Amino acid sequence: MTEVEGWVQQLIHGEREVRVQAEAQLLSLGERVVPELHRALEKELRKTQGLILSYDPVLRLAEVLAALGDRRSLSLLIRVAQLRQKSMANTDHFIVPLNGLLQQLEARADAQDCAALIEILVRFRQQPLSSFPTGSDSLLGWSVQQVALAIIRIAERDPKPELRVALPLLRYSFLYTPLDLMGLHKRLKVVLGSEDLPLPATPSEAFESLPIPTTSEEAT
C-alpha cells in the first residue's frame, strides 16, 4: 500500500482524529492524490447502489476532492450531488462538494477549466432524457444547470468568444433538455453579445475535442 492509499483508507475508515489528520495530509500532497481519491470514491459510490441516503465515506472523499479544486473531479461530484434527492429527507449536503468545486473553477476560469465545464454539457446532450431512470432527469438536470450557470457567470465577468461553444449545447430540445436548463441559452447569448463576437476561427487546444458550431445558425 502506498502512502497516498494509506491516507485515503484512513480518511474512509478511521476514527475522527485519524480522519482529520488524513484529510490534512491529502490536501498537503495536492493534485497527485486525485487519481487515488477518484478510485476510492468510485468504489464507495458502487456500494451505495443509489439506495443509501447518508453515506459518510462518500462525503468525506467528495469534500477533499472539492477542496483540491481539480477540474477532473467534476463528473464524479455531479454523481455525488445526484444522491441528494433519493428520498424526502434533507440530504442537501450531497450538493456541497459540487458547489465548492464549481466556485473554484468559476473563480479561476482558465482555458482548461472552461473546457471541463463545457464538456459536461457535451456529455449531457449526448444522452436523451428517455435513457435515464424515472426521476433522474431532474437530478442530473439540476447538476448540469449549476455547470451552465458557472459558465454564464464566467461570461458575465469575461465574455470570451470561446464560451460561445456552449450556446448550441443549451438550445432547447424536447428530447434532451430538462426544465432546469430552459432559459439559460438566451441568458448566455445575451451575455456573450453574439452579434458582435465572432466564433473562434481556430479553437484553442483546450477545446479541440469539443463540437464547435460551424454556421451562424448552429452558433445561436
Short mmCIF file of C-alpha atoms in Angstrom, two decimals:
data_model
loop_
_atom_site.label_atom_id
_atom_site.label_comp_id
_atom_site.label_asym_id
_atom_site.label_seq_id
_atom_site.Cartn_x
_atom_site.Cartn_y
_atom_site.Cartn_z
CA MET A 1 0.00 0.00 0.00
CA THR A 2 1.38 3.40 -0.97
CA GLU A 3 1.46 6.42 1.31
CA VAL A 4 -1.45 8.02 -0.55
CA GLU A 5 -3.51 4.81 -0.44
CA GLY A 6 -2.91 4.63 3.30
CA TRP A 7 -4.14 8.17 3.90
CA VAL A 8 -7.20 7.55 1.73
CA GLN A 9 -8.09 4.41 3.69
CA GLN A 10 -7.71 6.29 6.96
CA LEU A 11 -9.99 9.03 5.61
CA ILE A 12 -12.64 6.40 4.82
CA HIS A 13 -12.36 4.09 7.80
CA GLY A 14 -10.51 5.93 10.57
CA GLU A 15 -11.83 7.45 13.78
CA ARG A 16 -12.49 11.17 13.77
CA GLU A 17 -8.99 12.33 14.82
CA VAL A 18 -7.38 9.97 12.33
CA ARG A 19 -9.69 11.22 9.56
CA VAL A 20 -8.81 14.84 10.30
CA GLN A 21 -5.09 14.03 10.06
CA ALA A 22 -5.61 12.03 6.86
CA GLU A 23 -7.55 14.88 5.25
CA ALA A 24 -4.80 17.37 6.13
CA GLN A 25 -2.12 15.08 4.69
CA LEU A 26 -4.04 14.51 1.45
CA LEU A 27 -4.66 18.22 0.96
CA SER A 28 -0.98 18.96 1.57
CA LEU A 29 0.00 16.48 -1.17
CA GLY A 30 -2.11 18.32 -3.74
CA GLU A 31 -3.26 17.13 -7.14
CA ARG A 32 -1.14 13.97 -7.19
CA VAL A 33 -3.62 12.34 -4.80
CA VAL A 34 -6.60 12.96 -7.10
CA PRO A 35 -6.43 9.67 -9.08
CA GLU A 36 -6.41 7.57 -5.89
CA LEU A 37 -9.27 9.62 -4.42
CA HIS A 38 -11.21 9.05 -7.65
CA ARG A 39 -10.70 5.29 -7.45
CA ALA A 40 -11.83 5.23 -3.84
CA LEU A 41 -14.89 7.39 -4.50
CA GLU A 42 -15.92 5.24 -7.48
CA LYS A 43 -15.73 2.17 -5.24
CA GLU A 44 -17.78 3.80 -2.47
CA LEU A 45 -20.41 5.03 -4.96
CA ARG A 46 -20.82 1.48 -6.27
CA LYS A 47 -21.53 0.37 -2.70
CA THR A 48 -24.39 2.84 -2.38
CA GLN A 49 -26.26 1.39 -5.40
CA GLY A 50 -28.27 4.59 -5.32
CA LEU A 51 -30.07 3.48 -2.16
CA ILE A 52 -28.11 4.84 0.80
CA LEU A 53 -29.29 8.28 1.87
CA SER A 54 -26.42 9.31 4.12
CA TYR A 55 -23.07 7.70 3.43
CA ASP A 56 -20.20 9.40 5.22
CA PRO A 57 -17.24 7.91 3.26
CA VAL A 58 -18.69 9.29 0.01
CA LEU A 59 -18.99 12.73 1.52
CA ARG A 60 -15.50 12.68 3.05
CA LEU A 61 -13.89 11.77 -0.26
CA ALA A 62 -16.01 14.26 -2.19
CA GLU A 63 -15.22 17.09 0.21
CA VAL A 64 -11.46 16.53 -0.12
CA LEU A 65 -11.74 16.43 -3.92
CA ALA A 66 -13.74 19.67 -3.87
CA ALA A 67 -11.14 21.33 -1.64
CA LEU A 68 -8.37 20.32 -4.05
CA GLY A 69 -10.20 22.19 -6.82
CA ASP A 70 -9.18 19.78 -9.58
CA ARG A 71 -11.36 20.01 -12.71
CA ARG A 72 -11.02 16.25 -13.27
CA SER A 73 -13.36 15.69 -10.31
CA LEU A 74 -16.33 17.46 -11.88
CA SER A 75 -18.16 14.40 -13.24
CA LEU A 76 -17.74 12.41 -10.03
CA LEU A 77 -19.02 15.24 -7.85
CA ILE A 78 -22.07 15.55 -10.11
CA ARG A 79 -22.77 11.88 -9.39
CA VAL A 80 -22.48 12.59 -5.66
CA ALA A 81 -24.86 15.55 -5.98
CA GLN A 82 -27.48 13.27 -7.53
CA LEU A 83 -27.71 11.37 -4.23
CA ARG A 84 -29.36 14.39 -2.65
CA GLN A 85 -32.95 13.61 -3.63
CA LYS A 86 -33.15 9.86 -3.13
CA SER A 87 -35.86 10.50 -0.54
CA MET A 88 -37.76 13.37 1.01
CA ALA A 89 -35.16 13.56 3.77
CA ASN A 90 -32.94 16.63 3.97
CA THR A 91 -29.84 15.41 2.15
CA ASP A 92 -28.72 18.67 0.57
CA HIS A 93 -25.22 18.15 1.99
CA PHE A 94 -24.54 15.94 -1.05
CA ILE A 95 -24.55 19.05 -3.28
CA VAL A 96 -21.98 20.94 -1.20
CA PRO A 97 -18.83 19.37 -2.75
CA LEU A 98 -20.06 20.09 -6.31
CA ASN A 99 -20.87 23.69 -5.46
CA GLY A 100 -17.47 24.09 -3.81
CA LEU A 101 -15.63 22.82 -6.88
CA LEU A 102 -17.72 24.94 -9.24
CA GLN A 103 -16.89 28.04 -7.23
CA GLN A 104 -13.18 27.33 -7.61
CA LEU A 105 -13.41 26.64 -11.35
CA GLU A 106 -15.54 29.74 -11.82
CA ALA A 107 -13.04 31.92 -9.94
CA ARG A 108 -10.00 30.51 -11.75
CA ALA A 109 -11.68 30.17 -15.15
CA ASP A 110 -8.61 29.25 -17.20
CA ALA A 111 -8.99 27.60 -20.60
CA GLN A 112 -8.88 24.07 -19.16
CA ASP A 113 -11.48 24.90 -16.51
CA CYS A 114 -13.84 26.30 -19.14
CA ALA A 115 -13.29 23.24 -21.32
CA ALA A 116 -14.11 20.93 -18.40
CA LEU A 117 -17.36 22.79 -17.72
CA ILE A 118 -18.38 22.70 -21.38
CA GLU A 119 -17.52 19.00 -21.63
CA ILE A 120 -20.22 18.30 -19.03
CA LEU A 121 -22.77 19.96 -21.34
CA VAL A 122 -21.45 17.93 -24.28
CA ARG A 123 -21.85 14.64 -22.41
CA PHE A 124 -25.30 15.58 -21.20
CA ARG A 125 -26.55 16.41 -24.70
CA GLN A 126 -25.33 13.05 -25.99
CA GLN A 127 -27.92 11.24 -23.85
CA PRO A 128 -31.67 11.70 -24.37
CA LEU A 129 -33.78 12.09 -21.23
CA SER A 130 -35.55 8.82 -22.03
CA SER A 131 -32.29 6.97 -21.33
CA PHE A 132 -32.34 7.96 -17.66
CA PRO A 133 -34.34 6.14 -14.95
CA THR A 134 -37.54 7.85 -13.83
CA GLY A 135 -36.75 10.97 -11.83
CA SER A 136 -33.04 11.06 -12.63
CA ASP A 137 -33.55 13.63 -15.38
CA SER A 138 -34.35 16.26 -12.77
CA LEU A 139 -31.40 15.22 -10.60
CA LEU A 140 -28.94 15.37 -13.47
CA GLY A 141 -30.63 18.45 -14.89
CA TRP A 142 -30.14 20.31 -11.61
CA SER A 143 -26.41 19.49 -11.58
CA VAL A 144 -25.90 20.44 -15.22
CA GLN A 145 -27.81 23.65 -14.57
CA GLN A 146 -25.22 24.57 -11.94
CA VAL A 147 -22.46 23.94 -14.51
CA ALA A 148 -24.24 26.12 -17.07
CA LEU A 149 -24.71 28.89 -14.52
CA ALA A 150 -20.98 28.79 -13.75
CA ILE A 151 -20.27 29.26 -17.48
CA ILE A 152 -22.70 32.17 -17.60
CA ARG A 153 -21.10 33.87 -14.60
CA ILE A 154 -17.64 33.46 -16.18
CA ALA A 155 -19.02 35.04 -19.36
CA GLU A 156 -20.52 37.90 -17.37
CA ARG A 157 -17.07 38.65 -16.00
CA ASP A 158 -15.16 37.98 -19.24
CA PRO A 159 -17.27 37.35 -22.39
CA LYS A 160 -14.54 35.42 -24.20
CA PRO A 161 -15.54 34.10 -27.66
CA GLU A 162 -14.52 30.53 -26.74
CA LEU A 163 -17.52 30.29 -24.43
CA ARG A 164 -19.86 30.50 -27.42
CA VAL A 165 -19.22 26.79 -27.87
CA ALA A 166 -21.74 26.36 -25.04
CA LEU A 167 -24.59 28.11 -26.88
CA PRO A 168 -25.83 25.21 -29.07
CA LEU A 169 -25.45 22.88 -26.10
CA LEU A 170 -28.03 24.90 -24.16
CA ARG A 171 -30.52 25.27 -27.03
CA TYR A 172 -33.88 23.74 -26.10
CA SER A 173 -34.69 20.24 -27.31
CA PHE A 174 -37.74 18.22 -26.29
CA LEU A 175 -35.64 15.05 -26.09
CA TYR A 176 -32.53 16.45 -24.41
CA THR A 177 -33.42 19.47 -22.28
CA PRO A 178 -34.92 19.22 -18.77
CA LEU A 179 -36.85 22.15 -17.34
CA ASP A 180 -33.81 23.11 -15.24
CA LEU A 181 -31.96 24.34 -18.36
CA MET A 182 -34.76 26.27 -20.05
CA GLY A 183 -33.92 29.95 -20.42
CA LEU A 184 -30.17 29.56 -19.92
CA HIS A 185 -29.43 29.57 -23.67
CA LYS A 186 -30.97 33.02 -24.05
CA ARG A 187 -29.21 34.32 -20.94
CA LEU A 188 -25.79 33.18 -22.18
CA LYS A 189 -26.48 34.55 -25.67
CA VAL A 190 -27.29 37.97 -24.21
CA VAL A 191 -24.18 37.95 -22.02
CA LEU A 192 -21.89 37.00 -24.90
CA GLY A 193 -23.37 39.58 -27.28
CA SER A 194 -23.47 37.02 -30.07
CA GLU A 195 -24.00 39.63 -32.78
CA ASP A 196 -20.64 41.22 -32.02
CA LEU A 197 -18.44 38.27 -31.08
CA PRO A 198 -17.35 36.00 -33.96
CA LEU A 199 -16.77 32.32 -33.42
CA PRO A 200 -13.09 31.49 -32.95
CA ALA A 201 -11.60 30.64 -36.35
CA THR A 202 -9.29 28.11 -34.70
CA PRO A 203 -10.35 26.63 -31.40
CA SER A 204 -7.77 26.68 -28.65
CA GLU A 205 -6.09 23.44 -27.65
CA ALA A 206 -8.34 23.19 -24.60
CA PHE A 207 -11.43 22.94 -26.80
CA GLU A 208 -10.11 20.68 -29.57
CA SER A 209 -12.28 17.71 -28.55
CA LEU A 210 -15.49 19.73 -28.30
CA PRO A 211 -18.06 20.28 -31.09
CA ILE A 212 -17.54 23.78 -32.50
CA PRO A 213 -20.55 25.43 -34.24
CA THR A 214 -19.76 25.89 -37.93
CA THR A 215 -22.66 28.10 -39.07
CA SER A 216 -24.30 31.20 -37.67
CA GLU A 217 -27.48 29.17 -37.11
CA GLU A 218 -25.68 26.47 -35.09
CA ALA A 219 -23.90 29.10 -33.03
CA THR A 220 -27.13 30.52 -31.67
#
